[in-house]
């Protein structure tokens, strides 16, 4: 607690916020049974509204710990829910809804597989539809859509972070308890732990009269030296994977309950949550000194630092990033949340500093060197949080997150304290960037687009990914994908053969973009099929059939 209460720590926080363009940050810590909290900067820049420990942030994939714990309560209750066990087959619990693309997976995926990202199903984050869609998704529709999405690995063969599976877990809770997931959380967690400012979805927070405490999300444009701010949107399709809105003062009570096995978190529930299931980085590359690889448990990640078990998760979506952890033996934990797409970097650095202080390791005592990621935008968890690449889980640091945007937990870089944007690759070094730029300059220009763009325009359909409408905008093929949970646009550039393209996917909330492979199949002078490389864990294109003119 001494470090946390010091002016040196507060000064360090402000410096990191400036360096990583984070308008507001809230931090809470717990030591034994005592908690403390602080806040810095602004919850809103215009009009200026100072951040406080009661400011509400979207915590994205940090929410997964509560989803897993909700399932854990059902597992513990053998009187009411004897059929719900970690080794129970999901399709036996949800026979009409949980159907995978083949019988092998439908008959094999267990509750444990769902909670530990071992189902063989890649993220498919661009498959689910947000509130702007004609038929928005919810937890049930996302669960039912699993049958239409391809798997990318054998069951239990590898760690593949997946937000949809946590939505399916929340749907399981709803079906078995006959309660909405929001009501279940209120009754079993928020109420008993006195987390009165915590809600599932911003609309629920507003119903409680807490709308004026919700922080705005921000993304920083380095070229313009300016922030873009936006309200945190409703993400019913992100239920279970993310979308919990909470404050530092509230969420530290959850961390404390996990760490001390308080309230609804019995010893049995706790052991079910922290049981280590899946190594997220089997190669062990990029580990920090004195740090073990991360192992995913259930809605929690576990690693060891200087012989101490560290449990936690990250969260990342557009405009918000968060991180929580606790050390069971040291009886110390912390939660950090910020309203920017770079707040995760700040959270990671501060988290390591707080852990060192809790363990009595000063900066001068063989402290591992710090490798600060300049760009932390990532999920699963994590995320989310693109159907980002990091893991994204997301590949998202000891997480997450994209959640209606990037949930979910960014995939974590094994060097703790670096949050990588959900679904995105890690930032390149200056040398790598220069090399890539030079290589790009040496590539000859693509051949001209000879076939009229109108031959590609129209509505395309894939059962798992639904409709995609190709149009022409600024003399290029274009898709408005803002009906997706991860709201984006795609702009196509011709590469070769009148059929092969590069599509630049741009997040509408910030300037983050990435490129994917795209291809058309032509028949009788017009496009009959369109393939998109929507998921980097799935090594094939997702094919859409042409349906009709837009």
Tab-separated table of C-alpha atoms in Angstrom, residues 121-130 133 135-137 141-143 145-146 148-150 162-164 237 386-387 423 461-468 481 483-486 534-535 542 544:
chain	number	residue	atom	x	y	z
A	121	UNK	CA	-13.244	-22.990	-33.090
A	122	UNK	CA	-11.368	-19.813	-34.098
A	123	UNK	CA	-12.629	-16.362	-33.135
A	124	UNK	CA	-14.917	-15.615	-36.096
A	125	UNK	CA	-15.477	-12.201	-34.514
A	126	UNK	CA	-16.787	-10.670	-37.729
A	127	UNK	CA	-19.599	-13.216	-37.887
A	128	UNK	CA	-21.778	-11.731	-35.191
A	129	UNK	CA	-24.110	-8.828	-35.667
A	130	UNK	CA	-24.458	-5.737	-33.502
A	133	UNK	CA	-28.035	-4.960	-37.979
A	135	UNK	CA	-31.504	-8.816	-36.970
A	136	UNK	CA	-29.003	-8.202	-34.160
A	137	UNK	CA	-27.431	-11.143	-32.410
A	141	UNK	CA	-28.398	-16.649	-31.732
A	142	UNK	CA	-24.599	-16.621	-31.454
A	143	UNK	CA	-24.737	-20.065	-29.849
A	145	UNK	CA	-24.789	-19.959	-35.309
A	146	UNK	CA	-21.810	-22.088	-34.249
A	148	UNK	CA	-22.480	-22.582	-39.549
A	149	UNK	CA	-18.868	-21.693	-38.749
A	150	UNK	CA	-15.807	-23.803	-39.625
A	162	UNK	CA	-13.008	-17.406	-28.575
A	163	UNK	CA	-15.500	-14.768	-27.453
A	164	UNK	CA	-18.506	-16.618	-28.864
A	237	UNK	CA	-24.077	-9.905	-28.634
A	386	UNK	CA	-10.304	-6.848	-35.434
A	387	UNK	CA	-11.846	-9.710	-35.067
A	423	UNK	CA	-6.746	-9.717	-33.466
A	461	UNK	CA	-24.335	-14.586	-48.436
A	462	UNK	CA	-22.597	-17.004	-46.082
A	463	UNK	CA	-24.656	-18.926	-43.534
A	464	UNK	CA	-22.253	-18.186	-40.700
A	465	UNK	CA	-21.331	-14.623	-41.638
A	466	UNK	CA	-24.700	-13.570	-43.073
A	467	UNK	CA	-24.994	-10.827	-45.696
A	468	UNK	CA	-22.181	-8.720	-47.081
A	481	UNK	CA	-19.633	-3.716	-42.130
A	483	UNK	CA	-23.724	-3.848	-38.753
A	484	UNK	CA	-21.138	-6.162	-37.172
A	485	UNK	CA	-20.263	-6.285	-33.519
A	486	UNK	CA	-16.754	-5.181	-34.525
A	534	UNK	CA	-11.814	-13.128	-42.003
A	535	UNK	CA	-9.971	-15.115	-39.359
A	542	UNK	CA	-14.703	-17.585	-45.909
A	544	UNK	CA	-19.913	-15.866	-49.798
